[in-house]
mmCIF file of C-alpha atoms and ligand atoms in Angstrom:
data_model
loop_
_atom_site.group_PDB
_atom_site.id
_atom_site.type_symbol
_atom_site.label_atom_id
_atom_site.label_comp_id
_atom_site.label_asym_id
_atom_site.label_seq_id
_atom_site.Cartn_x
_atom_site.Cartn_y
_atom_site.Cartn_z
ATOM 1 C CA MET B 896 7.384 -85.053 138.061
ATOM 2 C CA THR B 897 8.254 -85.932 141.621
ATOM 3 C CA ILE B 898 10.962 -84.684 144.095
ATOM 4 C CA VAL B 899 13.550 -87.773 145.143
ATOM 5 C CA PRO B 900 15.258 -85.812 147.248
ATOM 6 C CA GLY B 901 18.703 -87.734 148.810
ATOM 7 C CA SER B 902 19.354 -86.879 153.027
ATOM 8 C CA ALA B 903 21.283 -84.388 153.025
ATOM 9 C CA SER B 904 18.533 -81.768 150.714
ATOM 10 C CA GLN B 905 15.485 -83.330 152.128
ATOM 11 C CA ALA B 906 14.474 -79.266 153.297
ATOM 12 C CA LEU B 907 14.667 -78.252 150.193
ATOM 13 C CA ALA B 908 13.022 -80.919 148.124
ATOM 14 C CA ALA B 909 10.064 -79.995 151.032
ATOM 15 C CA ALA B 910 10.449 -75.876 150.037
ATOM 16 C CA LEU B 911 10.989 -76.748 146.015
ATOM 17 C CA VAL B 912 7.651 -79.834 146.026
ATOM 18 C CA ARG B 913 5.723 -76.115 147.732
ATOM 19 C CA GLU B 914 7.355 -73.781 145.361
ATOM 20 C CA THR B 915 6.340 -75.456 142.667
ATOM 21 C CA GLY B 916 3.339 -78.375 143.406
ATOM 22 C CA ALA B 917 5.628 -81.643 142.543
ATOM 23 C CA ASP B 918 4.872 -84.809 144.198
ATOM 24 C CA LEU B 919 8.021 -85.882 146.813
ATOM 25 C CA ALA B 920 9.117 -89.485 146.756
ATOM 26 C CA THR B 921 10.099 -90.494 150.251
ATOM 27 C CA PRO B 922 12.968 -92.239 149.871
ATOM 28 C CA THR B 923 14.683 -94.573 152.435
ATOM 29 C CA TYR B 924 18.077 -94.094 153.437
ATOM 30 C CA ASP B 925 19.756 -96.982 154.436
ATOM 31 C CA ARG B 926 23.421 -98.594 154.826
ATOM 32 C CA PHE B 927 24.486 -102.416 154.716
ATOM 33 C CA PRO B 928 26.618 -103.516 157.980
ATOM 34 C CA ASP B 929 30.177 -103.361 155.821
ATOM 35 C CA GLY B 930 28.654 -99.610 155.891
ATOM 36 C CA GLU B 931 27.805 -99.488 152.225
ATOM 37 C CA THR B 932 24.894 -97.038 151.802
ATOM 38 C CA LEU B 933 21.946 -97.293 150.444
ATOM 39 C CA ALA B 934 19.341 -95.234 149.300
ATOM 40 C CA ALA B 935 15.580 -96.435 147.629
ATOM 41 C CA VAL B 936 12.808 -95.703 146.090
ATOM 42 C CA PRO B 937 10.422 -97.029 147.225
ATOM 43 C CA GLY B 938 6.756 -96.944 145.071
ATOM 44 C CA PHE B 939 8.012 -94.871 142.629
ATOM 45 C CA ASP B 940 6.313 -94.392 140.224
ATOM 46 C CA ASP B 941 6.338 -91.551 137.871
ATOM 47 C CA ASP B 942 7.625 -90.595 133.821
ATOM 48 C CA ARG B 943 9.915 -87.626 135.375
ATOM 49 C CA ALA B 944 12.330 -87.246 138.004
ATOM 50 C CA THR B 945 14.012 -84.618 139.967
ATOM 51 C CA VAL B 946 16.500 -85.537 142.541
ATOM 52 C CA VAL B 947 17.627 -83.179 144.548
ATOM 53 C CA ALA B 948 20.533 -84.486 146.141
ATOM 54 C CA ALA B 949 23.026 -82.045 147.755
ATOM 55 C CA THR B 950 26.921 -83.562 147.939
ATOM 56 C CA PRO B 951 29.032 -82.410 151.114
ATOM 57 C CA SER B 952 30.034 -85.593 151.621
ATOM 58 C CA ASN B 953 31.603 -88.481 149.535
ATOM 59 C CA ASP B 954 28.300 -91.369 151.266
ATOM 60 C CA ALA B 955 25.583 -88.296 149.640
ATOM 61 C CA LEU B 956 27.313 -88.793 146.003
ATOM 62 C CA VAL B 957 27.078 -92.656 146.013
ATOM 63 C CA GLU B 958 23.681 -92.020 147.245
ATOM 64 C CA LEU B 959 23.417 -89.402 144.128
ATOM 65 C CA LEU B 960 23.883 -92.336 141.824
ATOM 66 C CA GLN B 961 21.982 -94.640 143.862
ATOM 67 C CA LEU B 962 18.516 -92.245 144.060
ATOM 68 C CA GLN B 963 19.402 -91.382 139.639
ATOM 69 C CA ASP B 964 19.573 -95.449 139.871
ATOM 70 C CA ALA B 965 16.299 -95.630 141.475
ATOM 71 C CA VAL B 966 14.362 -94.125 139.455
ATOM 72 C CA ARG B 967 15.623 -95.072 136.002
ATOM 73 C CA GLU B 968 14.780 -98.437 137.294
ATOM 74 C CA ALA B 969 10.964 -97.804 137.825
ATOM 75 C CA GLY B 970 10.907 -96.960 135.105
ATOM 76 C CA ALA B 971 11.466 -92.641 134.816
ATOM 77 C CA SER B 972 12.556 -92.085 131.376
ATOM 78 C CA GLU B 973 12.910 -88.339 132.504
ATOM 79 C CA VAL B 974 15.517 -87.510 135.224
ATOM 80 C CA THR B 975 16.703 -84.033 135.946
ATOM 81 C CA THR B 976 19.408 -83.981 138.898
ATOM 82 C CA VAL B 977 19.312 -80.436 141.206
ATOM 83 C CA LEU B 978 22.932 -80.305 142.616
ATOM 84 C CA PRO B 979 21.930 -77.822 145.629
ATOM 85 C CA TYR B 980 26.122 -77.992 146.895
ATOM 86 C CA MET B 981 28.526 -79.647 144.192
ATOM 87 C CA GLY B 982 31.144 -81.415 146.370
ATOM 88 C CA TYR B 983 34.792 -81.250 144.474
ATOM 89 C CA ALA B 984 33.484 -78.620 142.523
ATOM 90 C CA ARG B 985 35.984 -75.648 143.949
ATOM 91 C CA GLN B 986 38.780 -78.605 142.727
ATOM 92 C CA ASP B 987 38.392 -77.405 139.307
ATOM 93 C CA ARG B 988 42.083 -77.474 137.686
ATOM 94 C CA ALA B 989 44.370 -79.968 137.982
ATOM 95 C CA PHE B 990 46.776 -77.971 140.984
ATOM 96 C CA GLU B 991 49.731 -79.865 141.404
ATOM 97 C CA ALA B 992 51.427 -82.514 138.545
ATOM 98 C CA GLY B 993 49.991 -86.281 139.167
ATOM 99 C CA HIS B 994 46.865 -84.667 140.535
ATOM 100 C CA PRO B 995 42.672 -84.872 139.351
ATOM 101 C CA VAL B 996 40.657 -82.995 138.581
ATOM 102 C CA SER B 997 38.085 -83.849 140.801
ATOM 103 C CA ALA B 998 34.663 -81.612 139.364
ATOM 104 C CA ARG B 999 35.400 -83.056 136.309
ATOM 105 C CA ALA B 1000 35.412 -86.706 137.491
ATOM 106 C CA VAL B 1001 32.175 -85.889 140.066
ATOM 107 C CA ALA B 1002 30.891 -84.086 137.303
ATOM 108 C CA ARG B 1003 31.354 -87.808 134.743
ATOM 109 C CA ALA B 1004 30.191 -89.390 137.104
ATOM 110 C CA ILE B 1005 26.979 -88.113 137.748
ATOM 111 C CA SER B 1006 26.137 -87.129 133.896
ATOM 112 C CA PRO B 1007 25.396 -90.869 132.932
ATOM 113 C CA GLY B 1008 22.689 -91.047 135.272
ATOM 114 C CA THR B 1009 20.029 -88.028 134.227
ATOM 115 C CA ASP B 1010 19.422 -85.905 131.028
ATOM 116 C CA ARG B 1011 19.845 -82.640 132.610
ATOM 117 C CA VAL B 1012 21.595 -81.112 135.491
ATOM 118 C CA VAL B 1013 20.771 -78.149 137.816
ATOM 119 C CA LEU B 1014 24.051 -76.707 139.473
ATOM 120 C CA VAL B 1015 23.027 -73.890 142.250
ATOM 121 C CA THR B 1016 25.722 -70.658 142.148
ATOM 122 C CA PRO B 1017 29.402 -72.951 141.676
ATOM 123 C CA HIS B 1018 32.795 -71.894 142.881
ATOM 124 C CA GLU B 1019 32.820 -71.306 139.321
ATOM 125 C CA ALA B 1020 30.706 -71.317 135.876
ATOM 126 C CA ALA B 1021 32.707 -73.349 134.026
ATOM 127 C CA VAL B 1022 32.158 -75.980 137.036
ATOM 128 C CA GLY B 1023 29.152 -76.912 134.570
ATOM 129 C CA ASP B 1024 31.369 -77.478 131.554
ATOM 130 C CA PHE B 1025 32.157 -80.843 132.752
ATOM 131 C CA PHE B 1026 29.399 -82.754 132.589
ATOM 132 C CA ASP B 1027 27.832 -84.296 129.207
ATOM 133 C CA VAL B 1028 24.568 -83.268 129.696
ATOM 134 C CA PRO B 1029 22.559 -80.150 129.470
ATOM 135 C CA VAL B 1030 24.034 -77.549 132.337
ATOM 136 C CA ASP B 1031 21.169 -74.968 133.912
ATOM 137 C CA VAL B 1032 23.370 -72.504 136.246
ATOM 138 C CA VAL B 1033 22.085 -70.661 139.158
ATOM 139 C CA ASP B 1034 22.542 -68.143 140.748
ATOM 140 C CA ALA B 1035 20.811 -67.932 144.510
ATOM 141 C CA ALA B 1036 22.657 -64.883 146.063
ATOM 142 C CA ASP B 1037 20.499 -63.103 146.000
ATOM 143 C CA VAL B 1038 17.639 -64.576 148.475
ATOM 144 C CA LEU B 1039 21.194 -63.869 150.411
ATOM 145 C CA ALA B 1040 19.344 -60.455 151.340
ATOM 146 C CA GLY B 1041 15.802 -61.178 152.475
ATOM 147 C CA PRO B 1042 17.301 -62.591 156.014
ATOM 148 C CA LEU B 1043 19.452 -59.143 156.372
ATOM 149 C CA PRO B 1044 17.729 -56.861 159.130
ATOM 150 C CA ASP B 1045 16.459 -53.867 157.476
ATOM 151 C CA ASP B 1046 18.139 -51.071 159.419
ATOM 152 C CA LEU B 1047 21.768 -51.371 158.471
ATOM 153 C CA THR B 1048 23.701 -48.415 158.981
ATOM 154 C CA ASP B 1049 25.021 -47.550 156.258
ATOM 155 C CA PRO B 1050 26.221 -51.207 154.835
ATOM 156 C CA LEU B 1051 28.772 -52.416 152.488
ATOM 157 C CA PHE B 1052 28.701 -55.431 150.711
ATOM 158 C CA LEU B 1053 33.142 -56.292 151.276
ATOM 159 C CA SER B 1054 34.086 -59.758 149.407
ATOM 160 C CA PRO B 1055 36.674 -61.758 150.796
ATOM 161 C CA ASP B 1056 38.104 -60.987 147.350
ATOM 162 C CA ALA B 1057 37.722 -59.902 143.643
ATOM 163 C CA GLY B 1058 36.208 -63.531 142.403
ATOM 164 C CA ALA B 1059 33.117 -62.523 144.228
ATOM 165 C CA VAL B 1060 32.296 -59.251 143.892
ATOM 166 C CA ALA B 1061 29.475 -60.055 142.389
ATOM 167 C CA LEU B 1062 28.091 -61.608 144.674
ATOM 168 C CA ALA B 1063 28.274 -58.956 146.423
ATOM 169 C CA GLU B 1064 26.536 -56.645 143.708
ATOM 170 C CA THR B 1065 23.531 -58.813 143.740
ATOM 171 C CA VAL B 1066 22.805 -58.901 146.984
ATOM 172 C CA ARG B 1067 23.407 -55.236 147.539
ATOM 173 C CA ASP B 1068 21.724 -54.989 144.764
ATOM 174 C CA ALA B 1069 19.365 -57.637 146.197
ATOM 175 C CA TYR B 1070 18.918 -54.988 149.515
ATOM 176 C CA GLY B 1071 18.150 -51.829 148.023
ATOM 177 C CA ARG B 1072 21.693 -49.286 149.263
ATOM 178 C CA GLY B 1073 24.590 -49.720 150.185
ATOM 179 C CA THR B 1074 28.060 -49.715 148.520
ATOM 180 C CA VAL B 1075 30.829 -52.827 146.962
ATOM 181 C CA ASP B 1076 33.609 -53.185 148.330
ATOM 182 C CA HIS B 1077 36.607 -56.284 148.652
ATOM 183 C CA PHE B 1078 39.729 -57.099 150.214
ATOM 184 C CA GLU B 1079 42.366 -59.029 149.064
ATOM 185 C CA LYS B 1080 42.915 -62.515 149.738
ATOM 186 C CA THR B 1081 46.137 -65.006 149.644
ATOM 187 C CA ARG B 1082 44.954 -68.808 150.697
ATOM 188 C CA HIS B 1083 48.303 -70.278 152.592
ATOM 189 C CA SER B 1084 47.230 -73.404 152.802
ATOM 190 C CA GLY B 1085 43.459 -75.770 153.055
ATOM 191 C CA THR B 1086 43.046 -73.756 156.157
ATOM 192 C CA GLU B 1087 45.370 -70.340 156.356
ATOM 193 C CA VAL B 1088 45.299 -67.807 154.600
ATOM 194 C CA THR B 1089 45.140 -63.815 155.023
ATOM 195 C CA ILE B 1090 43.263 -61.296 153.892
ATOM 196 C CA GLU B 1091 44.917 -57.636 152.033
ATOM 197 C CA PRO B 1092 41.863 -54.727 153.453
ATOM 198 C CA SER B 1093 41.088 -52.828 150.385
ATOM 199 C CA ASP B 1094 40.960 -49.287 151.639
ATOM 200 C CA ALA B 1095 37.242 -48.725 152.037
ATOM 201 C CA ASP B 1096 35.669 -47.278 155.235
ATOM 202 C CA ALA B 1097 34.093 -49.403 157.415
ATOM 203 C CA ASP B 1098 34.189 -47.290 160.611
ATOM 204 C CA GLY B 1099 30.646 -46.837 161.965
ATOM 205 C CA ARG B 1100 29.029 -48.243 159.283
ATOM 206 C CA ASP B 1101 27.406 -52.047 159.098
ATOM 207 C CA VAL B 1102 29.822 -54.501 156.789
ATOM 208 C CA VAL B 1103 28.017 -57.995 154.792
ATOM 209 C CA ILE B 1104 30.495 -59.858 153.739
ATOM 210 C CA VAL B 1105 29.757 -62.579 150.993
ATOM 211 C CA ASP B 1106 31.112 -64.916 149.190
ATOM 212 C CA ASP B 1107 30.161 -68.240 147.514
ATOM 213 C CA ILE B 1108 30.989 -70.760 150.421
ATOM 214 C CA ILE B 1109 31.985 -70.939 154.029
ATOM 215 C CA ALA B 1110 34.310 -73.446 154.347
ATOM 216 C CA THR B 1111 36.736 -73.758 157.368
ATOM 217 C CA GLY B 1112 34.733 -70.060 157.844
ATOM 218 C CA SER B 1113 39.480 -69.287 158.203
ATOM 219 C CA THR B 1114 38.560 -66.774 154.536
ATOM 220 C CA MET B 1115 35.573 -65.067 156.805
ATOM 221 C CA SER B 1116 37.275 -64.916 160.571
ATOM 222 C CA GLU B 1117 40.536 -62.906 158.914
ATOM 223 C CA ALA B 1118 37.931 -61.344 157.085
ATOM 224 C CA VAL B 1119 35.910 -59.861 160.664
ATOM 225 C CA ALA B 1120 39.089 -59.505 162.668
ATOM 226 C CA ALA B 1121 40.121 -57.496 159.529
ATOM 227 C CA LEU B 1122 36.610 -54.978 159.374
ATOM 228 C CA GLY B 1123 37.421 -55.024 162.943
ATOM 229 C CA ASP B 1124 40.367 -53.487 162.732
ATOM 230 C CA ARG B 1125 38.790 -50.927 161.275
ATOM 231 C CA GLY B 1126 36.252 -49.581 163.476
ATOM 232 C CA ALA B 1127 33.299 -51.365 161.437
ATOM 233 C CA ALA B 1128 30.282 -52.206 163.232
ATOM 234 C CA ARG B 1129 28.041 -54.768 162.408
ATOM 235 C CA VAL B 1130 29.722 -57.954 160.682
ATOM 236 C CA PHE B 1131 27.424 -60.098 158.830
ATOM 237 C CA ALA B 1132 28.114 -62.904 157.743
ATOM 238 C CA ALA B 1133 26.635 -63.979 153.494
ATOM 239 C CA CYS B 1134 27.296 -66.858 151.866
ATOM 240 C CA VAL B 1135 25.202 -69.257 149.401
ATOM 241 C CA HIS B 1136 26.620 -72.756 150.857
ATOM 242 C CA PRO B 1137 26.815 -72.549 154.967
ATOM 243 C CA LEU B 1138 29.715 -75.326 154.950
ATOM 244 C CA LEU B 1139 30.698 -75.058 158.007
ATOM 245 C CA ALA B 1140 33.213 -77.739 158.302
ATOM 246 C CA ARG B 1141 34.875 -78.620 160.903
ATOM 247 C CA ASN B 1142 35.118 -75.684 163.626
ATOM 248 C CA ALA B 1143 34.244 -72.602 161.109
ATOM 249 C CA ARG B 1144 31.567 -71.434 163.294
ATOM 250 C CA THR B 1145 33.623 -71.054 166.862
ATOM 251 C CA LYS B 1146 36.566 -69.358 164.508
ATOM 252 C CA LEU B 1147 33.586 -66.971 163.499
ATOM 253 C CA GLU B 1148 31.838 -66.455 166.456
ATOM 254 C CA SER B 1149 35.040 -65.418 168.005
ATOM 255 C CA ALA B 1150 36.712 -63.516 165.580
ATOM 256 C CA GLY B 1151 33.262 -60.952 166.334
ATOM 257 C CA ILE B 1152 30.736 -62.214 164.016
ATOM 258 C CA GLU B 1153 27.136 -60.423 164.235
ATOM 259 C CA ARG B 1154 25.309 -63.122 162.906
ATOM 260 C CA VAL B 1155 25.501 -66.456 159.649
ATOM 261 C CA VAL B 1156 24.033 -66.058 156.819
ATOM 262 C CA GLY B 1157 23.504 -68.731 154.787
ATOM 263 C CA THR B 1158 20.676 -70.764 152.048
ATOM 264 C CA ASP B 1159 19.442 -74.368 152.649
ATOM 265 C CA THR B 1160 21.799 -75.619 149.460
ATOM 266 C CA LEU B 1161 22.813 -77.438 152.594
ATOM 267 C CA GLU B 1162 20.457 -77.990 155.600
ATOM 268 C CA ARG B 1163 22.341 -75.790 158.981
ATOM 269 C CA ASP B 1164 20.949 -73.581 161.880
ATOM 270 C CA VAL B 1165 22.358 -71.188 159.789
ATOM 271 C CA SER B 1166 20.525 -71.344 156.385
ATOM 272 C CA ALA B 1167 17.582 -69.199 156.598
ATOM 273 C CA VAL B 1168 16.576 -68.696 153.490
ATOM 274 C CA SER B 1169 15.494 -71.321 150.705
ATOM 275 C CA VAL B 1170 16.916 -71.917 146.972
ATOM 276 C CA ALA B 1171 12.731 -73.187 145.805
ATOM 277 C CA PRO B 1172 11.686 -69.733 144.412
ATOM 278 C CA VAL B 1173 15.207 -69.749 142.465
ATOM 279 C CA VAL B 1174 15.500 -73.429 140.809
ATOM 280 C CA ALA B 1175 11.759 -73.542 140.605
ATOM 281 C CA ASP B 1176 12.352 -71.389 138.424
ATOM 282 C CA VAL B 1177 14.069 -74.034 135.831
ATOM 283 C CA LEU B 1178 12.184 -77.028 137.045
HETATM 284 C C1 R5P O 757 37.242 -69.257 147.774
HETATM 285 O O1 R5P O 757 37.786 -68.938 147.248
HETATM 286 C C2 R5P O 757 35.462 -69.291 148.423
HETATM 287 O O2 R5P O 757 35.031 -68.006 147.870
HETATM 288 C C3 R5P O 757 35.911 -69.169 149.789
HETATM 289 O O3 R5P O 757 36.462 -68.183 149.970
HETATM 290 C C4 R5P O 757 36.759 -70.651 149.725
HETATM 291 O O4 R5P O 757 36.015 -71.378 149.439
HETATM 292 C C5 R5P O 757 36.708 -70.080 151.596
HETATM 293 O O5 R5P O 757 36.543 -71.367 152.609
HETATM 294 P P1 R5P O 757 37.217 -71.053 153.655
HETATM 295 O O6 R5P O 757 35.595 -71.277 155.100
HETATM 296 O O7 R5P O 757 37.827 -73.138 154.284
HETATM 297 O O8 R5P O 757 38.031 -70.157 153.762
#
């Protein structure tokens, strides 16, 4: 098997090579003068290709399609596509009349170029049903416990809404101690949310807020602020996908976050832990 990295997933691809002993292709990522991308895999020569490519941008998505096509063109008979982070996955329904189901459209674009897909902690596991090929949905939340300090005081693992409670439980279980609770979130727009604190006792405790993704940082920064009002000691933000769009990093800092911990599904300065062992298990 040869692992073929997308440009946004080079560190994860390298970690997967170390984990699996697979070969590593060296793609090139170029751009034509009109702006079109050209991702290529010079010298590719294997029957089995595993393309590992997060798609946080439209260019990254096209690059993924090109890598799939390039390995087929070079003779690969079996192609696996690992989507560490699948862009558009949160658009999993038509929010208004006339809107697309964008996650389905993206899944349909990716499916013809691959024999199977590995999807890491999508917002909803049902996104996997949009693909026309077999999908392994893997949850990488447990690796988030690794970078947390060992000395958390009476830790509270908190999700910003009920939907992420299972993630908070997974991280608490991997950490080995602590209680789990959740806030109630109402989203007003792409960047505005309000958080209703629960009656969880945060006074004097270290709190780890766990979510699948930090995008604009609105959810996390509102939760951090609510915890400050409730006397929390240190507040950590842990997410599988540290997208950190726009001014998310600054919003979190201003809110008083102790540390942001993410994985390498998106390669950022906060990507403190790799999902490679979890992905390698299904390759
Ligand atoms: C939504 O329910 C997700 O789990 C995240 O809470 C959300 O997408 C985070 O987005 P943002 O960082 O923009 O608030």
